[in-house]
Coordinates of C-alpha atoms in Angstrom, one line a residue:
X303 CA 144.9 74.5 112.8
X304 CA 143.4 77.9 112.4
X305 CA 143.6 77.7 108.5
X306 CA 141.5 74.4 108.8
X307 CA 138.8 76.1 111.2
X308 CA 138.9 78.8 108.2
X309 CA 138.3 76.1 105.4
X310 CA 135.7 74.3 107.6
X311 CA 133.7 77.6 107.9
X312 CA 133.7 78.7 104.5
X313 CA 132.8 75.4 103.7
X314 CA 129.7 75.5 106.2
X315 CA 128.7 78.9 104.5
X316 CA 128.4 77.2 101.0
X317 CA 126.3 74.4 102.0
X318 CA 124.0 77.0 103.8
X319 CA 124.2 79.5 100.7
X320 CA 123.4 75.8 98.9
X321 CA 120.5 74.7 100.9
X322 CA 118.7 78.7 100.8
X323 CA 119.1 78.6 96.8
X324 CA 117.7 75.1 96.7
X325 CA 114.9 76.1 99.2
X326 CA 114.2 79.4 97.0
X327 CA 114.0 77.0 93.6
X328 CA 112.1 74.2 95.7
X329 CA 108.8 77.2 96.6
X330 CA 109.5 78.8 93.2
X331 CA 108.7 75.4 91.3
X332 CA 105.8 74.8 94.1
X333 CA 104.3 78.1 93.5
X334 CA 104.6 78.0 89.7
X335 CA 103.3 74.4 89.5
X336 CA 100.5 75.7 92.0
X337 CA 100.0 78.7 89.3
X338 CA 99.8 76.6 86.9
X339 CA 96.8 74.0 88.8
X340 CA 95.0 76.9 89.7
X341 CA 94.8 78.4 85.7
X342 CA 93.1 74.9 84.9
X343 CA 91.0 74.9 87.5
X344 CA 89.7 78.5 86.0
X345 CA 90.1 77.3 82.6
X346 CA 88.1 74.1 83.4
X347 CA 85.3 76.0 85.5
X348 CA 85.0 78.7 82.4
X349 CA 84.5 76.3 80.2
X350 CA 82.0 74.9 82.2
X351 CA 80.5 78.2 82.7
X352 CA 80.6 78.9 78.7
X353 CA 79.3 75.4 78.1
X354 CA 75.8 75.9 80.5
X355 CA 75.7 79.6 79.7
X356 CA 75.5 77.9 75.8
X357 CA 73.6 74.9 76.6
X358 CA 71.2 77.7 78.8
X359 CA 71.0 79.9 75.1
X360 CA 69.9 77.1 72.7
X361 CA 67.0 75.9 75.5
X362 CA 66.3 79.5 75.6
X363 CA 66.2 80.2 71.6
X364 CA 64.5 76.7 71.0
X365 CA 61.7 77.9 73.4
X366 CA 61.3 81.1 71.6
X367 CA 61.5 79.4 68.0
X368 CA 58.9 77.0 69.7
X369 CA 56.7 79.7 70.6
X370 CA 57.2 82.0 67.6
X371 CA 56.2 79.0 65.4
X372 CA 52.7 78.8 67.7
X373 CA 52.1 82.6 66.9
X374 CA 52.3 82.0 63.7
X375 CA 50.6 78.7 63.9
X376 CA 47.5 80.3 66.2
X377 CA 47.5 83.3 63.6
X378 CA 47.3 81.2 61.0
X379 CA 44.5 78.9 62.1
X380 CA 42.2 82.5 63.1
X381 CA 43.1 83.6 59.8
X382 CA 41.4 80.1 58.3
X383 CA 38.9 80.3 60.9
X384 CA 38.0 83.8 59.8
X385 CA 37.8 82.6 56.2
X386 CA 35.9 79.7 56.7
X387 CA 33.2 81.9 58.5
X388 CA 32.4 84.5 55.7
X389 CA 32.5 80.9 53.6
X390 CA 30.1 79.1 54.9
X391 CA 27.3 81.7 56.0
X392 CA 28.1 82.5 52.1
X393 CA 27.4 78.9 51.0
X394 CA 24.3 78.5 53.1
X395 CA 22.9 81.8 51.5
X396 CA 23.6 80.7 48.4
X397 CA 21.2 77.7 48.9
X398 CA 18.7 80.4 50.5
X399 CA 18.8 83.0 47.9
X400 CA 20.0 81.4 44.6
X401 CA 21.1 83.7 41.6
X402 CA 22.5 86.5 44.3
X403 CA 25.4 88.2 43.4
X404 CA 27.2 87.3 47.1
X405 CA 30.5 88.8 48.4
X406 CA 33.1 86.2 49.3
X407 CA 35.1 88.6 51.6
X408 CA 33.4 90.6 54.8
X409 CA 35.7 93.5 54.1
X410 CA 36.6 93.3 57.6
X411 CA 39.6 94.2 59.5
X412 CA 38.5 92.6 62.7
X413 CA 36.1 91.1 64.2
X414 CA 35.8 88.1 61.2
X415 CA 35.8 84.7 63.8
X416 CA 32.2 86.6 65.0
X417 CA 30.5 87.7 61.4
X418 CA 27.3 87.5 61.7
X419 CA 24.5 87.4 58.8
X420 CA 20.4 87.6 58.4
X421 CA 18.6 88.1 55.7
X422 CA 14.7 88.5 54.3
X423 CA 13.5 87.3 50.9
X424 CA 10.4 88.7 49.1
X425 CA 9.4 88.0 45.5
X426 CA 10.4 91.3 44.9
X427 CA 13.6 91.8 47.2
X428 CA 16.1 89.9 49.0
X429 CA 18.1 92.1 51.4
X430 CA 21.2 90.6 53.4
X431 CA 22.7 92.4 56.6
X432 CA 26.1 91.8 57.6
X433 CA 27.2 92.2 61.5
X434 CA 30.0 91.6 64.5
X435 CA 28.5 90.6 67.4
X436 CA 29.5 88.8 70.8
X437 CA 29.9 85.4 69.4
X438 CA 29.2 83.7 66.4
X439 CA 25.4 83.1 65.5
X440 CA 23.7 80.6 63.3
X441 CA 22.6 81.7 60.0
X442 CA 19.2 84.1 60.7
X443 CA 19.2 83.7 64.2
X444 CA 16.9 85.7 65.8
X445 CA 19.3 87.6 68.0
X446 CA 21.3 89.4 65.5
X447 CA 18.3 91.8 64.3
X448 CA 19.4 93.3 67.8
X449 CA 23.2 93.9 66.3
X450 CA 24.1 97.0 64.3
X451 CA 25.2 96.2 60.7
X452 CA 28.6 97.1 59.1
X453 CA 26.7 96.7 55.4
X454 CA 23.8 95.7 53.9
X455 CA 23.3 94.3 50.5
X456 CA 20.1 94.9 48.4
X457 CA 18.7 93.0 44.9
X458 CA 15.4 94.3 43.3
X459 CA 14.2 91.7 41.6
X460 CA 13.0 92.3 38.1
X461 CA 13.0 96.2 37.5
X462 CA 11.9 97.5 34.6
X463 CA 13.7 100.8 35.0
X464 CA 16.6 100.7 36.6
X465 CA 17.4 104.5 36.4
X466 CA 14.9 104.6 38.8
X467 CA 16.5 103.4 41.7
X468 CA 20.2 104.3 40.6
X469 CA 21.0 107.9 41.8
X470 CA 23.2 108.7 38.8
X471 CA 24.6 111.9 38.1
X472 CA 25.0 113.8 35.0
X473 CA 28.8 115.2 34.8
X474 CA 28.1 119.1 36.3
X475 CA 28.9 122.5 34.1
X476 CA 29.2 126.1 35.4
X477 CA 30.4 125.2 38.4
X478 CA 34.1 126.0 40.4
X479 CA 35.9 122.9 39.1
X480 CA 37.9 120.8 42.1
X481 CA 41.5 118.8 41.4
X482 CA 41.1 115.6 43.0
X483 CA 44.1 113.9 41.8
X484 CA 46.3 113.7 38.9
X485 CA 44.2 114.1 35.8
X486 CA 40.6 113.7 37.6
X487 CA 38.3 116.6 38.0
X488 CA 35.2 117.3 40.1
X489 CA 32.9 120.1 40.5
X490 CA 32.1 121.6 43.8
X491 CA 28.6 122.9 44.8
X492 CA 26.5 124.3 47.6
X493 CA 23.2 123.4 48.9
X494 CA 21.0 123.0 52.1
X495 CA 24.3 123.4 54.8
X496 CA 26.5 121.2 52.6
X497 CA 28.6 121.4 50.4
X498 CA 28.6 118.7 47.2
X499 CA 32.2 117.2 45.8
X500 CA 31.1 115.3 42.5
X501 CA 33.9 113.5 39.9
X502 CA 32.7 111.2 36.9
X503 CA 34.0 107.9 36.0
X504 CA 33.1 105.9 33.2
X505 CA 30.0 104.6 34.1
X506 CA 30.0 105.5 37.5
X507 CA 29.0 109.1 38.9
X508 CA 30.7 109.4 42.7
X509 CA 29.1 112.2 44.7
X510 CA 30.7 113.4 48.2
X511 CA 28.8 115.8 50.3
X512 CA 30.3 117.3 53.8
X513 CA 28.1 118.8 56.0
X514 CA 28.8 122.7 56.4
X515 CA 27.5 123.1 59.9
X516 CA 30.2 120.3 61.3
X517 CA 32.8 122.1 59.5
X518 CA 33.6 118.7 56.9
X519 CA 35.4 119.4 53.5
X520 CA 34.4 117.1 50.4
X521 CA 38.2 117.0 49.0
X522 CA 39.7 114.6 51.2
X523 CA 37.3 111.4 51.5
X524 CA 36.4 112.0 47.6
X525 CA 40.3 111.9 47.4
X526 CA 40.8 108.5 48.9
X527 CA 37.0 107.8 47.2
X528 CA 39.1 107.8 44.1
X529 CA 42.0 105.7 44.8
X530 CA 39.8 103.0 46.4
X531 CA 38.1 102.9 43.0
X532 CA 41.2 102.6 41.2
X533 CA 42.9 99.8 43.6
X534 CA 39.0 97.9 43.6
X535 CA 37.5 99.1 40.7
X536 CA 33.3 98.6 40.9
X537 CA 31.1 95.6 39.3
X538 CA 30.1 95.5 36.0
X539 CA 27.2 97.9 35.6
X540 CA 24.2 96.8 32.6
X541 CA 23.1 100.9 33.3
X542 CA 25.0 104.0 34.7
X543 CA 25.5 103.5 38.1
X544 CA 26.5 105.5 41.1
X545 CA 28.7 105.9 44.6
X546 CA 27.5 108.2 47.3
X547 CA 29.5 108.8 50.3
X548 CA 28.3 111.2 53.3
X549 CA 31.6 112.4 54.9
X550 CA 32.6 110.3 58.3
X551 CA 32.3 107.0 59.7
X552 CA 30.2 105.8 62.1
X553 CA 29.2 102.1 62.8
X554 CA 25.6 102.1 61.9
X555 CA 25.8 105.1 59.9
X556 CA 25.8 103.3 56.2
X557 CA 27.1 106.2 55.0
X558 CA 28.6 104.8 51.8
X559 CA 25.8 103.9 49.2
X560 CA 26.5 102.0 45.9
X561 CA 24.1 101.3 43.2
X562 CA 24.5 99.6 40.1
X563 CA 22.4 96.7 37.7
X564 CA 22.5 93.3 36.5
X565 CA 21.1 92.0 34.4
X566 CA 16.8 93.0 35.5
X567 CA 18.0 93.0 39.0
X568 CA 18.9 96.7 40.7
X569 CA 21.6 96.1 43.9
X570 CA 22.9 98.1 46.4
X571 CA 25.5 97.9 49.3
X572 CA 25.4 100.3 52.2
X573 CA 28.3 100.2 54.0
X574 CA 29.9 102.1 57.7
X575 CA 33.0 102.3 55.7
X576 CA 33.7 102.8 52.1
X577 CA 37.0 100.6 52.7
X578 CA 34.6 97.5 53.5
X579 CA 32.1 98.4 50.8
X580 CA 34.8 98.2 48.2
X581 CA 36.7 95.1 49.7
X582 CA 33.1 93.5 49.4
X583 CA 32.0 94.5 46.0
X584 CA 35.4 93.2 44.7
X585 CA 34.8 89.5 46.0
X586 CA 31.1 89.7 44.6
X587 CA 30.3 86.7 42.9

């Protein structure tokens, strides 16, 4: 009898060593299979958030695409806009003054969509000022003899001696010789409270001068006086010819004065900036 209270026991013990080992499995499965459902559910919401935080990148590159292209597309219509100013004051001139040598190009680096342009026209003369004002004018309007030109371009009519009117100077001797840039030479001189930088090319006789009393040296603008020539070039000149340039600029000042003939017509451009006056001469036409 004792012996089968024993067996009965032990027996009980299994079972509830059993039943603890099956429990144990039972919440080991639950928890893994709840492991498992909980990794989807992050694996389902990151892709989500990787899909919007893609589909929130393309909206956001399309728009910048979008608005680069309008840039470019606003750019390029002012840039058209610009041209077609210069353009048609040009072809209404034309009509005006026929057999002008004209600039195509305002040698402008700003200011183009508001060029404006006058001129007056003698028998003897026809003189053309170029100008920026507040907003675009019609052709002669009365306002813009109240604006300050940027350049101003001059034909004498029938001249019987051009030398006359051209400023040209003869290459210089005995004086200190100047470097200007690679194989180009000048000759420096004195006079009045300035001081004069000349170098000869071709045709063409370019003259500096720098004011003593504001402390100016010649070297540099004839320096960059040179390689403006040499990236331009001048218009073809039926006489010697000449470029004057008083050192700094000014709007209004027309410091930069360039003379040359045509055929039995004399012209000259004054211009703020010898930059402009170049850019201008090159589109003459």
């Amino acid at each position: 009898m004792k012996k089968n209270r024993k067996n009965l026991a032990l027996l009980l013990l299994a079972a509830s060593l059993l039943a603890g080992c099956a429990g144990q499995s039972n919440s080991q499965s639950s928890q893994s299979s709840q492991a498992k459902s909980e990794k989807k559910a992050e694996s389902k919401a990151s892709s989500k958030s990787a899909a919007k935080s893609a589909a929130s990148s393309a909206v956001s590159s399309a728009k910048s695409s979008s608005s680069q292209a309008s840039s470019k597309s606003a750019a390029s219509s002012s840039q058209r806009a610009d041209a077609n100013r210069i353009g048609t004051l040009t072809g209404q001139l034309r009509a005006k003054l026929p057999g002008m040598l004209l600039p195509a190009a305002d040698g402008l680096g700003q200011g183009s969509s508001n060029l404006n342009i006058r001129y007056t026209s003698s028998s003897s003369q026809n003189v053309v000022y170029y100008s920026v004002g507040n907003s675009p004018l019609a052709l002669n309007d009365s306002r813009i003899a109240g604006e300050k030109p940027y350049a101003v371009l001059t034909e004498n009519k029938n001249v019987a001696d051009a030398s006359s009117l051209i400023n040209y100077q003869e290459p210089k001797t005995g004086l200190p010789a100047v470097k200007i840039a690679g194989n180009v030479t000048g000759t420096e001189e004195g006079a009045a409270g300035s001081t004069y930088l000349q170098f000869n090319q071709g045709q063409w006789s370019f003259v500096v001068r720098a004011s003593n009393v504001q402390g100016q040296k010649p070297l540099p603008t004839a320096q960059k006086l040179l390689a403006l020539y040499q990236q331009y070039g001048l218009p073809d000149t039926a006489a010697k010819s000449s470029v004057q340039v008083d050192v700094g600029e000014s709007l209004g000042s027309l410091n930069t004065v360039i003379t040359w003939a045509k055929g039995s017509s004399v012209y000259q451009l004054k211009a703020h900036s010898t930059e402009t006056a170049f850019k201008m001469l090159k589109s003459l036409n």
